[in-house]
Short mmCIF file of C-alpha atoms in Angstrom, two decimals:
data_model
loop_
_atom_site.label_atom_id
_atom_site.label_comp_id
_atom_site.label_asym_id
_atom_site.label_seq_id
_atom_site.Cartn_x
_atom_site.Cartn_y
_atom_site.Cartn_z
CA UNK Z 9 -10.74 -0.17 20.98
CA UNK Z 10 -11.78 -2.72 18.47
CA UNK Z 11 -12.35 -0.50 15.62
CA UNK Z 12 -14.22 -2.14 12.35
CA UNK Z 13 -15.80 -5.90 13.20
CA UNK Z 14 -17.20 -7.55 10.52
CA UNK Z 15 -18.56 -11.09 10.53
CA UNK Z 16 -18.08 -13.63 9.92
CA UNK Z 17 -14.77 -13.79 8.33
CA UNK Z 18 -15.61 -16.83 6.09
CA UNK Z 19 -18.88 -18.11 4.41
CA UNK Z 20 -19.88 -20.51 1.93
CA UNK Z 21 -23.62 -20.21 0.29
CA UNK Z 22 -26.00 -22.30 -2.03
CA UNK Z 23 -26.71 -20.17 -4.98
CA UNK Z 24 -30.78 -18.13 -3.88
CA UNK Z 25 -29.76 -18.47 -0.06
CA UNK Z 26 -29.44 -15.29 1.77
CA UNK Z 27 -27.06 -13.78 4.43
CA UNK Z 28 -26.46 -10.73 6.02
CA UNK Z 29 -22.94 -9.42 6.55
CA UNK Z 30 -22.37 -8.03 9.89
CA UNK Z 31 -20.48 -4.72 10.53
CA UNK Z 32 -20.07 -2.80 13.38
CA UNK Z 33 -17.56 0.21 14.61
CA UNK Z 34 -17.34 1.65 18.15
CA UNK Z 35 -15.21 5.48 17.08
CA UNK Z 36 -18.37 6.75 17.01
CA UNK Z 37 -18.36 7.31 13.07
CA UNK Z 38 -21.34 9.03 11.23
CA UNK Z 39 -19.92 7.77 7.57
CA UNK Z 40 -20.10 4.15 6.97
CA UNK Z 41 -19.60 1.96 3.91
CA UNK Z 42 -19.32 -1.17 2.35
CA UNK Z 43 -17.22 -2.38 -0.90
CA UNK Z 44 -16.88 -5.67 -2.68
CA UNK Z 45 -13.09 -6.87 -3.80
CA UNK Z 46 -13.07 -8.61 -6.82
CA UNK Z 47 -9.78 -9.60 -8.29
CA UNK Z 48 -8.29 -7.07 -10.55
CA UNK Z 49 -11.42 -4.51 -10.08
CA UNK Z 50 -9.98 -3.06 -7.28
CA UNK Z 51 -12.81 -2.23 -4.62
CA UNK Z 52 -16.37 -1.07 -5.57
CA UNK Z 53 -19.05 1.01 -3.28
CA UNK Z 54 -22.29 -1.30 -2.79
CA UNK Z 55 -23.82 0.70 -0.70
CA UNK Z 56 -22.94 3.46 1.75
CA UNK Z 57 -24.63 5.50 5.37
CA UNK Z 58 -24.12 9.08 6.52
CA UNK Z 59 -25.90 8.32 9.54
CA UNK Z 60 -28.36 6.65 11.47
CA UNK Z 61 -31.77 6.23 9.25
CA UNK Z 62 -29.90 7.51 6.06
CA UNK Z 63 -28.51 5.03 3.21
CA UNK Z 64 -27.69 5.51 -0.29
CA UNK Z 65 -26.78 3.45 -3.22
CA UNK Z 66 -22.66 3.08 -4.36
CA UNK Z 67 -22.00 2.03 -7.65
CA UNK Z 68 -22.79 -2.05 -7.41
CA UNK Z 69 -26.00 -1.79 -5.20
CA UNK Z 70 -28.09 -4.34 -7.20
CA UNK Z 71 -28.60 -7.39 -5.03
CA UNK Z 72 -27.93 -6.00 -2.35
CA UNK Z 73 -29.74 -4.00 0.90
CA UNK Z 74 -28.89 -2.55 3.79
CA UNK Z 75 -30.02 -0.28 6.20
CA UNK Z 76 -28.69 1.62 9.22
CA UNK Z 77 -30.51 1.57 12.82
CA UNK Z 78 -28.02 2.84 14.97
CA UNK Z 79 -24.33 4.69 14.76
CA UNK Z 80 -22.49 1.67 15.67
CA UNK Z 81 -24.22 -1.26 13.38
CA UNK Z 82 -24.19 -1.09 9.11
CA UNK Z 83 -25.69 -4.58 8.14
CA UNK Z 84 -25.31 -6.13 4.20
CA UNK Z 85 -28.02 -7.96 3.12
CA UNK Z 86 -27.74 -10.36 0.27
CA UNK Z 87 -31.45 -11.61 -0.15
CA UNK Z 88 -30.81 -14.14 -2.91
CA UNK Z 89 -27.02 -15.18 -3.71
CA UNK Z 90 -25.61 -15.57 -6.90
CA UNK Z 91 -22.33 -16.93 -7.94
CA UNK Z 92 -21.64 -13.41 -9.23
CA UNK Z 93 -21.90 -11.97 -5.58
CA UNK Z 94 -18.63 -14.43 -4.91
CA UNK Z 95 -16.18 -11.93 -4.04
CA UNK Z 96 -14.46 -10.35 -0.54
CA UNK Z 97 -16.91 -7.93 1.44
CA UNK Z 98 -15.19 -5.16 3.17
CA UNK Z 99 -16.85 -2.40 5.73
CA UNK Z 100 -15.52 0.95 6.24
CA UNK Z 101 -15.97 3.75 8.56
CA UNK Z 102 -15.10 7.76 8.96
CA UNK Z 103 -15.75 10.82 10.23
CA UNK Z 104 -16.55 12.40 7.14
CA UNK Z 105 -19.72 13.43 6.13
CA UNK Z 106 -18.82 16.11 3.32
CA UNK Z 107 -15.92 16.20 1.33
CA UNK Z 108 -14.69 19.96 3.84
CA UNK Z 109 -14.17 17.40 6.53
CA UNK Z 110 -12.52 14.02 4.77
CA UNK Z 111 -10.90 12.04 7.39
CA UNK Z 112 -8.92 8.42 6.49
CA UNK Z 113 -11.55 5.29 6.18
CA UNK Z 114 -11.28 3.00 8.87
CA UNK Z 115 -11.54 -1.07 7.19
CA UNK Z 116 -12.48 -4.33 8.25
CA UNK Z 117 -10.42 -7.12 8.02
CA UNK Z 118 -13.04 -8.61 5.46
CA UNK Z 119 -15.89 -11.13 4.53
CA UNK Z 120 -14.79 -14.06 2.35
CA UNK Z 121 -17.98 -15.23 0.70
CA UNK Z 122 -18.41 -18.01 -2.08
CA UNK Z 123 -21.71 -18.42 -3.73
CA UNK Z 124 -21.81 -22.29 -5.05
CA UNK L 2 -16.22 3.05 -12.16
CA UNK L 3 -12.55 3.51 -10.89
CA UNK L 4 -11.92 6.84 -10.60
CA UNK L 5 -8.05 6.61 -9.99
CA UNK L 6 -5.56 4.32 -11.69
CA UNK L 7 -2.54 3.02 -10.25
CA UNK L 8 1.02 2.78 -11.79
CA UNK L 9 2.59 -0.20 -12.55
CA UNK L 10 0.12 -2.73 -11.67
CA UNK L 11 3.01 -4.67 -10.42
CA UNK L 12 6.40 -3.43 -8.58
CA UNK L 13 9.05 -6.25 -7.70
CA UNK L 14 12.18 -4.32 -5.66
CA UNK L 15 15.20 -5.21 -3.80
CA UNK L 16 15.23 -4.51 0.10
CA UNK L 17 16.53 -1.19 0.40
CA UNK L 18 15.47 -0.08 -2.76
CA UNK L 19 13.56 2.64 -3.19
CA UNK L 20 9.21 2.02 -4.47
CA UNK L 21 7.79 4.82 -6.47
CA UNK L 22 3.69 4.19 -7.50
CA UNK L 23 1.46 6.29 -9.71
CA UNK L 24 -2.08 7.72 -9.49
CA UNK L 25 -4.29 9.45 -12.42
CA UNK L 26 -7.27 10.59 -12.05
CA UNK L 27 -9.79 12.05 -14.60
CA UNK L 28 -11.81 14.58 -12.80
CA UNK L 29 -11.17 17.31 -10.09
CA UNK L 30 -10.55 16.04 -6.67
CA UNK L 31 -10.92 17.59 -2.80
CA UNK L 32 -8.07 15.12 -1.67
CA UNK L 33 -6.35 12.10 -2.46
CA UNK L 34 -5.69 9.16 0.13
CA UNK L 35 -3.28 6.33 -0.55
CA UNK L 36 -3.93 3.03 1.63
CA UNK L 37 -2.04 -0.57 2.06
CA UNK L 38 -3.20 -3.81 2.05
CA UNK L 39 -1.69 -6.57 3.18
CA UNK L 40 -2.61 -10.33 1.74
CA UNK L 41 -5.85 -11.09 4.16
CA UNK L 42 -6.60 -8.06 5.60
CA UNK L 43 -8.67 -4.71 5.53
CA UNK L 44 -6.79 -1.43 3.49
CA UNK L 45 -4.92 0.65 5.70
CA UNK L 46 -4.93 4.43 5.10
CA UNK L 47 -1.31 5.42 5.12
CA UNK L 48 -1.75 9.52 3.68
CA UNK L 49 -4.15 11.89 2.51
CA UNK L 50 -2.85 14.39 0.62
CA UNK L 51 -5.45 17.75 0.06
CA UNK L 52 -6.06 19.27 -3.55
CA UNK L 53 -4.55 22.66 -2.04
CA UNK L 54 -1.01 20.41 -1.08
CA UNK L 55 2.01 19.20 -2.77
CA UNK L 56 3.66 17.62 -1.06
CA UNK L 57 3.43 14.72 2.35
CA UNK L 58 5.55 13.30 4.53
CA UNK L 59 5.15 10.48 7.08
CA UNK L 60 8.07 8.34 7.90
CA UNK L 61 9.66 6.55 4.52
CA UNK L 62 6.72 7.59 2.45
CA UNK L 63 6.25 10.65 0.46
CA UNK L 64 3.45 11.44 -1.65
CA UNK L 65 3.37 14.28 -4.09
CA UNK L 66 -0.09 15.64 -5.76
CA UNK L 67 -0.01 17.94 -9.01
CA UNK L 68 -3.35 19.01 -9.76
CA UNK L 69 -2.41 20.10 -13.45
CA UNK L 70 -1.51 16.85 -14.47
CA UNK L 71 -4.16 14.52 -12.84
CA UNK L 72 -1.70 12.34 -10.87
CA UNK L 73 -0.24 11.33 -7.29
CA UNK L 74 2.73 9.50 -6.41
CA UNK L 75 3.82 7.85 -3.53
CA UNK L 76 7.42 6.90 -2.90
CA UNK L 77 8.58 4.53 -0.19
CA UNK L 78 12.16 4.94 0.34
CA UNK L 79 14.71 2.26 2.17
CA UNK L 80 12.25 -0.24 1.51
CA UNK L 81 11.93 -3.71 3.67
CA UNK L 82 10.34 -6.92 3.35
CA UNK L 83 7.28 -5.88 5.42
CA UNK L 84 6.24 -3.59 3.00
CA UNK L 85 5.21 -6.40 0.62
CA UNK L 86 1.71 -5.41 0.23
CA UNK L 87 -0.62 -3.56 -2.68
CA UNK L 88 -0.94 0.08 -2.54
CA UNK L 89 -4.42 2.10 -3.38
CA UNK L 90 -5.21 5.33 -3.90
CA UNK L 91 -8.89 7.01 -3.45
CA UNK L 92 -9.77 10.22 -4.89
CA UNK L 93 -12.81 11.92 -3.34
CA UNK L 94 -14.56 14.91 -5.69
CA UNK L 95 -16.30 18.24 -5.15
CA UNK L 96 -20.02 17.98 -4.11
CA UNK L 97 -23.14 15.54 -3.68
CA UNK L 98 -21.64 12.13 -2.99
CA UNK L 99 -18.63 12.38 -4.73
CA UNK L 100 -16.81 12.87 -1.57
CA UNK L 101 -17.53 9.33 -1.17
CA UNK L 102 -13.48 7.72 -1.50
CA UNK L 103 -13.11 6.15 -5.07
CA UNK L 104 -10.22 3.56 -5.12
CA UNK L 105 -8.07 2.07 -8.13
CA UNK L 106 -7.26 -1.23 -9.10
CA UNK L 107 -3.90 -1.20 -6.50
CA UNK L 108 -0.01 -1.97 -7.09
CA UNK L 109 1.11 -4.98 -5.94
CA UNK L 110 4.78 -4.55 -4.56
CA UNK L 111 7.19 -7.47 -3.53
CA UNK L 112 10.03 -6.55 -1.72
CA UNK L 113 12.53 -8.91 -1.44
CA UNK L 114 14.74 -9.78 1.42
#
């Protein structure tokens, strides 16, 4: 049981290059996120999925997209970097899908990205 | 914004010791979940404690919740070196997407050997 996969783990970009930040679970979770890490901010929603076809905006969503195609697969998009996007990317994953039914988030192990 | 703050930032212990770490929060919560991460890795949910609870137990950590006052805490008693990590908790609200977890800025413990 593998869990949360994101990849890759590392990644270096020009600054207007894009990328898209791989994430995948196999629990079977309806509830998927992602959050940027940015020293002493703590962690920050980008953007988040209650399900297949459904996404919604977190708190930092601006230059970034995603979208969500099956149960398993939650893909980041960054369509034009910006050394302000430098930061760790981290995917998440749960049960939950209201707050009668919270259930622990599940993490990645990461994406380090630097935006020259 | 951050919806939970941690308390003290930082937390530097003997082995042995015992770690105590503070949570306030502003608004009214369904549940409270405090996580670990360790240098390099993904967060690691340790408890979630429910807005109708008190008190949790799970091995050497204890987390309380009082609702009146905002705030969380999560003790780690008999601590060891491997528990050299930061420490997060995540309120999630009442309603629309603020179920969605909301995490603090973290406590970074040291334990020393």
């Amino acid at each position: 049981n593998a869990g949360v996969t994101q990849t890759p783990k590392f990644q270096v970009l020009k600054t207007g290059q894009s990328m898209t930040l791989q994430c995948a679970q196999d629990m079977n979770h309806e509830y998927m996120s992602w959050y940027r890490q940015d020293p002493g901010m703590g962690l920050r929603l980008i953007h988040y999925s209650v399900g297949a076809g459904i996404t919604d905006q977190g708190e930092v969503p601006n230059g970034y997209n995603v979208s969500r195609s099956t149960t398993e697969d939650f893909p980041l998009r960054l369509l034009s970097a910006a050394p302000s996007q430098t930061s760790v990317y981290f995917c998440a994953s749960s049960h939950t899908r209201s707050p009668e039914a919270s259930s622990p988030l599940h993490f990645g192990n990461g994406t380090r990205l630097t935006v020259t | 914004s951050q919806q939970g703050e941690e308390d003290p930032q930082a937390l530097s212990i003997q082995e042995g010791e015992n770690a105590t770490m503070n949570c306030s929060y502003k608004t009214s919560i369904n549940n409270l979940q405090w996580y670990r991460q360790n240098s390099g890795r993904g967060l690691v949910h340790l408890i979630l404690i429910r807005s109708n609870e008190r008190e949790k137990h799970s091995g050497r950590l204890r987390v309380t919740l009082d609702t009146s006052k905002k705030s969380s805490s999560l003790l780690i008693t008999a601590s060891r070196a491997a528990d050299t990590a930061s420490y997060f908790c995540a309120t999630a609200g009442l309603g629309g997407g603020s179920y969605i977890p909301t995490f603090g800025r973290g406590t970074s413990l040291i334990v020393h050997p």
